[in-house]
Each structure stands twice: as C-alpha cells, then as structure tokens.
XYZ file of C-alpha atoms in Angstrom:
311
model
C 7.088 -24.649 -6.257
C 4.407 -27.232 -7.320
C 2.025 -24.750 -6.187
C 3.450 -22.051 -8.354
C 3.519 -24.409 -11.344
C -0.025 -25.896 -10.429
C -1.657 -22.300 -10.714
C 0.725 -21.206 -13.976
C -1.026 -24.601 -15.777
C -4.484 -24.178 -14.501
C -4.187 -20.057 -15.479
C -3.021 -20.998 -18.698
C -5.100 -23.868 -19.802
C -8.110 -21.198 -18.504
C -6.862 -18.448 -20.806
C -6.713 -20.776 -24.041
C -10.566 -21.480 -23.290
C -12.077 -18.308 -22.582
C -10.590 -14.302 -22.621
C -11.773 -10.832 -21.065
C -14.250 -10.367 -18.913
C -15.120 -14.223 -19.093
C -11.417 -15.031 -17.789
C -11.844 -13.070 -14.876
C -15.147 -14.205 -13.913
C -13.682 -18.155 -14.287
C -10.711 -17.219 -12.441
C -12.666 -16.032 -9.499
C -14.753 -19.115 -9.624
C -12.014 -21.318 -9.348
C -11.059 -19.341 -6.487
C -13.762 -19.335 -4.492
C -12.065 -23.081 -3.863
C -8.933 -21.268 -2.638
C -11.479 -19.507 -0.175
C -12.246 -22.642 1.213
C -8.769 -23.866 1.658
C -8.180 -20.786 3.759
C -11.462 -21.346 5.722
C -10.361 -24.893 6.389
C -6.264 -24.512 7.475
C -6.915 -22.957 10.725
C -9.616 -25.368 11.787
C -7.530 -28.345 10.229
C -4.370 -27.198 11.985
C -6.495 -26.827 15.296
C -8.021 -29.966 14.850
C -4.369 -31.708 14.083
C -3.197 -30.449 17.452
C -6.093 -31.320 19.623
C -5.431 -35.235 18.290
C -2.007 -35.232 17.444
C -0.648 -33.133 20.343
C 0.589 -29.784 19.827
C 4.631 -31.123 20.228
C 3.788 -33.176 16.661
C 1.339 -30.581 15.168
C 3.587 -29.246 12.875
C 5.081 -32.561 12.157
C 1.651 -33.707 11.316
C 0.655 -30.731 8.838
C 3.322 -30.874 6.844
C 3.151 -34.682 6.267
C -0.868 -33.654 5.370
C 0.133 -31.149 2.990
C 2.781 -33.230 1.118
C 0.025 -35.905 0.882
C -2.239 -33.464 -0.503
C 0.265 -32.162 -2.948
C 0.814 -35.810 -4.139
C -2.683 -36.310 -4.561
C -2.873 -33.278 -6.903
C -0.218 -34.475 -8.599
C -1.929 -37.619 -9.349
C -5.007 -36.279 -10.127
C -3.698 -33.816 -12.789
C -1.537 -36.713 -14.224
C -5.008 -38.457 -14.447
C -7.408 -36.117 -15.544
C -5.868 -33.154 -16.971
C -6.538 -32.817 -21.270
C -4.200 -30.325 -23.200
C -6.368 -27.533 -23.746
C -4.282 -25.530 -26.879
C -4.729 -27.134 -30.239
C -1.116 -28.281 -31.437
C -1.238 -26.037 -34.035
C -1.233 -23.053 -32.161
C 1.747 -24.585 -29.455
C 4.843 -22.585 -29.067
C 8.263 -24.269 -28.661
C 10.150 -24.619 -25.294
C 12.545 -22.306 -24.849
C 15.224 -22.087 -21.947
C 15.685 -18.451 -22.046
C 11.785 -18.049 -21.188
C 12.437 -20.570 -18.133
C 13.691 -17.759 -15.544
C 12.660 -16.236 -12.617
C 13.145 -12.930 -14.978
C 10.897 -13.996 -18.055
C 8.388 -10.953 -16.679
C 10.851 -8.813 -17.993
C 9.660 -8.831 -21.680
C 5.858 -8.672 -20.884
C 6.757 -5.742 -18.597
C 8.965 -3.638 -21.186
C 6.480 -4.918 -24.221
C 4.347 -1.477 -24.061
C 3.679 1.009 -21.899
C 0.243 -0.707 -20.733
C 1.761 -3.811 -20.109
C 4.067 -1.920 -18.022
C 0.992 0.257 -16.218
C -1.103 -2.478 -15.852
C 2.060 -4.686 -14.051
C 2.805 -2.148 -11.824
C -0.763 -1.698 -10.933
C -1.061 -5.707 -10.476
C 2.255 -5.769 -7.949
C 0.749 -3.102 -5.913
C -2.468 -4.668 -5.523
C -0.591 -7.914 -4.312
C 1.284 -6.465 -1.976
C -1.064 -6.618 1.440
C -2.417 -9.778 0.087
C -3.300 -12.324 3.036
C -0.172 -14.430 2.900
C 1.880 -11.396 2.650
C 0.267 -9.748 5.613
C -0.556 -12.851 7.615
C 2.420 -12.615 10.514
C 1.288 -8.444 10.763
C -2.043 -9.366 11.291
C -1.323 -11.965 14.177
C 0.678 -9.292 15.926
C -2.227 -6.597 15.380
C -4.719 -8.908 16.701
C -2.886 -10.456 18.943
C -0.797 -7.517 20.546
C -2.580 -4.659 18.949
C -6.345 -5.793 19.874
C -5.230 -8.033 22.687
C -7.405 -11.432 21.415
C -6.599 -14.694 22.166
C -4.611 -17.243 19.598
C -8.453 -19.204 18.872
C -10.011 -15.572 18.472
C -7.326 -14.816 15.462
C -7.708 -17.784 14.021
C -11.805 -17.754 13.972
C -11.516 -14.136 12.283
C -8.555 -15.784 9.634
C -11.155 -18.334 8.532
C -13.604 -15.336 8.043
C -11.125 -14.215 5.615
C -11.528 -17.422 4.078
C -15.084 -16.942 3.894
C -15.119 -13.484 2.601
C -12.817 -14.551 -0.330
C -15.674 -16.845 -1.517
C -18.052 -14.530 -1.201
C -15.846 -11.686 -3.543
C -15.300 -14.815 -5.954
C -18.885 -15.078 -5.728
C -19.764 -11.562 -7.103
C -17.312 -10.955 -9.968
C -19.392 -12.075 -12.373
C -22.092 -9.606 -11.697
C -19.779 -6.813 -10.654
C -17.585 -7.030 -14.098
C -20.542 -7.833 -16.359
C -22.217 -4.227 -14.426
C -18.574 -1.817 -14.212
C -16.506 -3.910 -16.845
C -12.934 -5.095 -16.262
C -12.014 -1.033 -15.268
C -14.785 -0.373 -12.971
C -14.101 -3.815 -11.705
C -10.515 -3.007 -10.836
C -11.368 0.897 -9.687
C -14.306 -0.344 -7.059
C -11.697 -2.972 -5.666
C -9.174 -1.121 -5.061
C -11.335 1.790 -3.549
C -13.072 -0.415 -1.023
C -9.766 -2.491 -0.019
C -8.064 0.955 0.919
C -11.127 1.786 2.765
C -11.466 -1.555 4.519
C -7.525 -1.446 5.302
C -8.270 1.832 7.132
C -10.834 0.567 9.098
C -9.220 -2.787 10.139
C -5.948 -0.544 11.254
C -8.629 1.554 13.262
C -10.857 -1.158 14.988
C -9.117 -0.717 18.130
C -9.996 3.066 18.559
C -13.149 2.136 17.090
C -13.930 -0.351 19.910
C -15.323 2.371 22.605
C -18.350 3.461 20.005
C -19.158 -0.662 20.093
C -19.730 -1.480 23.426
C -15.353 -2.014 23.892
C -15.556 -4.620 21.340
C -12.699 -4.518 18.448
C -14.172 -7.468 16.649
C -16.926 -5.493 15.238
C -14.397 -3.078 13.747
C -12.557 -5.980 11.686
C -15.909 -7.211 10.763
C -16.463 -4.008 9.255
C -13.534 -3.793 7.320
C -13.947 -7.420 5.975
C -17.610 -6.711 5.200
C -16.004 -3.305 3.037
C -13.346 -5.530 1.109
C -15.358 -8.175 0.240
C -16.728 -6.959 -3.426
C -13.202 -5.875 -3.944
C -11.388 -9.435 -2.652
C -10.463 -10.401 -6.309
C -9.380 -7.121 -7.350
C -6.374 -8.387 -9.571
C -8.815 -10.383 -12.015
C -9.502 -7.339 -14.221
C -5.935 -6.575 -14.708
C -4.739 -9.880 -15.446
C -7.308 -10.346 -17.496
C -6.368 -7.307 -19.553
C -2.914 -8.171 -19.959
C -3.694 -11.667 -20.902
C -5.343 -10.057 -23.740
C -2.368 -7.744 -24.784
C 0.072 -10.249 -24.373
C -1.813 -12.973 -26.779
C -2.084 -9.887 -29.268
C 1.652 -9.236 -28.966
C 2.341 -12.729 -29.816
C 3.142 -14.245 -26.299
C 2.184 -17.821 -25.267
C -0.374 -18.194 -22.644
C 1.793 -20.205 -20.487
C 4.281 -17.739 -20.635
C 2.120 -14.787 -19.473
C 0.998 -16.677 -16.842
C 4.143 -17.724 -15.719
C 5.380 -14.269 -16.124
C 2.656 -13.227 -13.972
C 3.404 -15.350 -11.199
C 7.157 -14.655 -11.003
C 6.303 -10.590 -11.079
C 3.898 -10.943 -8.160
C 6.785 -13.126 -6.586
C 8.215 -9.427 -5.974
C 5.472 -8.565 -3.672
C 5.206 -11.868 -2.051
C 9.246 -11.419 -1.293
C 9.355 -7.789 -0.115
C 5.767 -7.336 1.122
C 6.437 -9.182 4.526
C 9.665 -7.480 5.215
C 8.169 -3.983 4.255
C 4.926 -4.177 6.507
C 7.104 -6.477 9.761
C 9.394 -3.648 9.880
C 6.767 -0.510 9.408
C 4.508 -2.647 11.973
C 7.800 -2.744 14.466
C 8.651 1.055 13.780
C 4.801 2.104 14.651
C 4.697 0.088 17.661
C 7.853 1.268 19.416
C 7.497 3.834 22.003
C 6.509 6.636 22.070
C 4.570 6.051 18.896
C 2.667 2.620 20.076
C 0.201 2.773 16.819
C -0.602 -0.802 16.288
C -3.385 0.178 13.804
C -0.821 2.261 11.418
C 0.394 -0.444 8.986
C -3.243 -0.833 7.616
C -3.290 2.364 6.884
C 0.074 2.144 4.573
C -1.607 -1.071 3.273
C -4.436 0.864 2.209
C -2.322 3.707 0.372
C -0.615 1.029 -1.412
C -4.575 0.104 -2.591
C -4.768 3.491 -3.584
C -1.630 3.895 -5.436
C -2.688 1.121 -7.285
C -5.612 3.105 -8.754
C -3.783 6.577 -9.831
C -1.196 4.130 -11.808
C -4.124 2.141 -13.222
C -6.086 5.206 -14.136
C -3.418 6.629 -15.894
C -4.381 4.094 -19.077
C -7.316 5.656 -21.458
C -9.604 2.119 -21.762
C -8.334 2.312 -25.420
C -4.857 1.633 -23.962
C -5.935 -1.199 -21.800
C -7.477 -3.127 -24.758
C -11.353 -2.219 -23.800
C -11.963 0.231 -26.789
C -11.176 -0.663 -30.626
C-alpha cells in the first residue's frame, strides 16, 4: 500500500513541474531506478539465501524490505518539498479517496476513456503480472535451472534501464503518439519471439537462451510504453480541472485492475495450453503479444486532436 502511495506522490509532484513530452521523459528517467531495483532483487535474494540459509531467507528478505520502506518514509519526511503552489491546491474530498475514483476520469470524454483502455491493456503483461507464468515457462517449458531463471529476470531489469535511457530521444523523434505505437509494436513482436524461444532453439545450436535474449532486445525500445499515454491523460485531465494528485491516484487504481486479473488470466491460459494434448508452453506469450496489438488498435481510434497533440 505504501508503494502505491509513494508512486502516486512522485508522479503527481512531477506533473506539477512538467507536462507533455517532458513529463513522459522525466517519468522514464526516474524509472531507471526501478530497473536497477529489478536487477538487484534476484541478486539480493540469492545472497540472503547464501548467508542466512534457505529456511530463513523469506523472513530476512521481508525484514530488509520493511527496513527499506521505513528508510523511504524517513527520506520523504526529511527531504520532500511540496511542488504545488498554495493557490493552486485543491481541498481534500473523501469521495476522491476510494478505489473507484478513476471512474470520473474514465467517463470524462471519449479520449480519456480510450487512452485509459489503452493503458490498462498495456499493463496486462508487465513483468510483475507475468512473473509466475514466466517462471513456469522458463523452468518447465525451456527446462532452465532456478539460477538461470533468476539471471534472465535480472536481464529484464537491465533492459528496463536501457528502455528508460532512450525514451527522451524516442519521444523527441516520434512524438508521444509515435512512441506509443512503436512501443506497442515491438512489445507485440517481443512476446511472440519469447514464446517461441524453444521452437527457435534448433537454429541456435539447441540454445533457447538466444531466443529469449532476442525477445528482450526487441522489447527494449518499448519498455516504457505507458509513458506517452499517461502524459496525454495528464494533460487532458488538467485541462478538465482534475488535480494532478487525483489523476496520478486514479491511474494507479485503474492499472490495479490489470495487476489483479492479469496473473489469473495468463496463469489459466498457461495451464490450459500445457495440458495434453496441447503442451504448448509458449502460447500464453503470443496471447500477451496480442494484448499489446489490441492496445495499439484501440489507441489508433483517436485523432491527434483528440489526443491533445493538436489545437
């Protein structure tokens, strides 16, 4: 719960300072640290297991997580400065402090509805939502040992760092809409290649690792796929009179729908696809890719003017 609150605060604070392409670029820059966290997570858990023993590892990992959260609270309290001028602040209303507050933004206009649908589709196959399915695929479908699986999860963290590093140039060259389209396309292709890593192995000396690395490489340019959509939503919401804190919280609550249902959806698809006589461990990744293709189809129903990119 604290993590959600923290993300809501810094996103709202950033939106007070910048907007449009600058908001998307700066959001991605902060996301670099999230990539490092994903990289450090598996390494840290392995080290904890080595020093504390596997029996004590979960308890120690949760203790470290709690301590890092406490440190975060302390830093916010000591260092964070309010970014919104007093004259622009809005009164706190209890009706906005509910998990369905996103409905106001969702129903504001056809543009906000379409962009939010795009964002929720883009969120479905994000790393935390497919982690369990991905682990089963790599361990059962590709026959990898746990150490190798953790190594490739760390590679995903590295890829997110590179994704964040190229966002500014991508948006400057393609625009918010072009960046979103490019991201959706490369994510679609990446997931399809990922699911076929085992089938591609005979062409690479029996190595399924090559296919997974190819997939990760394909997906790097689109790793920050939601930044453009959420920057557009922020600008539309601010023009409509919504507070930036409200918009940030509404988007977090809206994406939470994907975070709740995506593991169930993809887990059940994986279970169905790997039951005899199908035994297709990679099929679920094709479905993940199709969700990104659907996100692009939905996104492109809007004109540039509706996106707020033209007067």
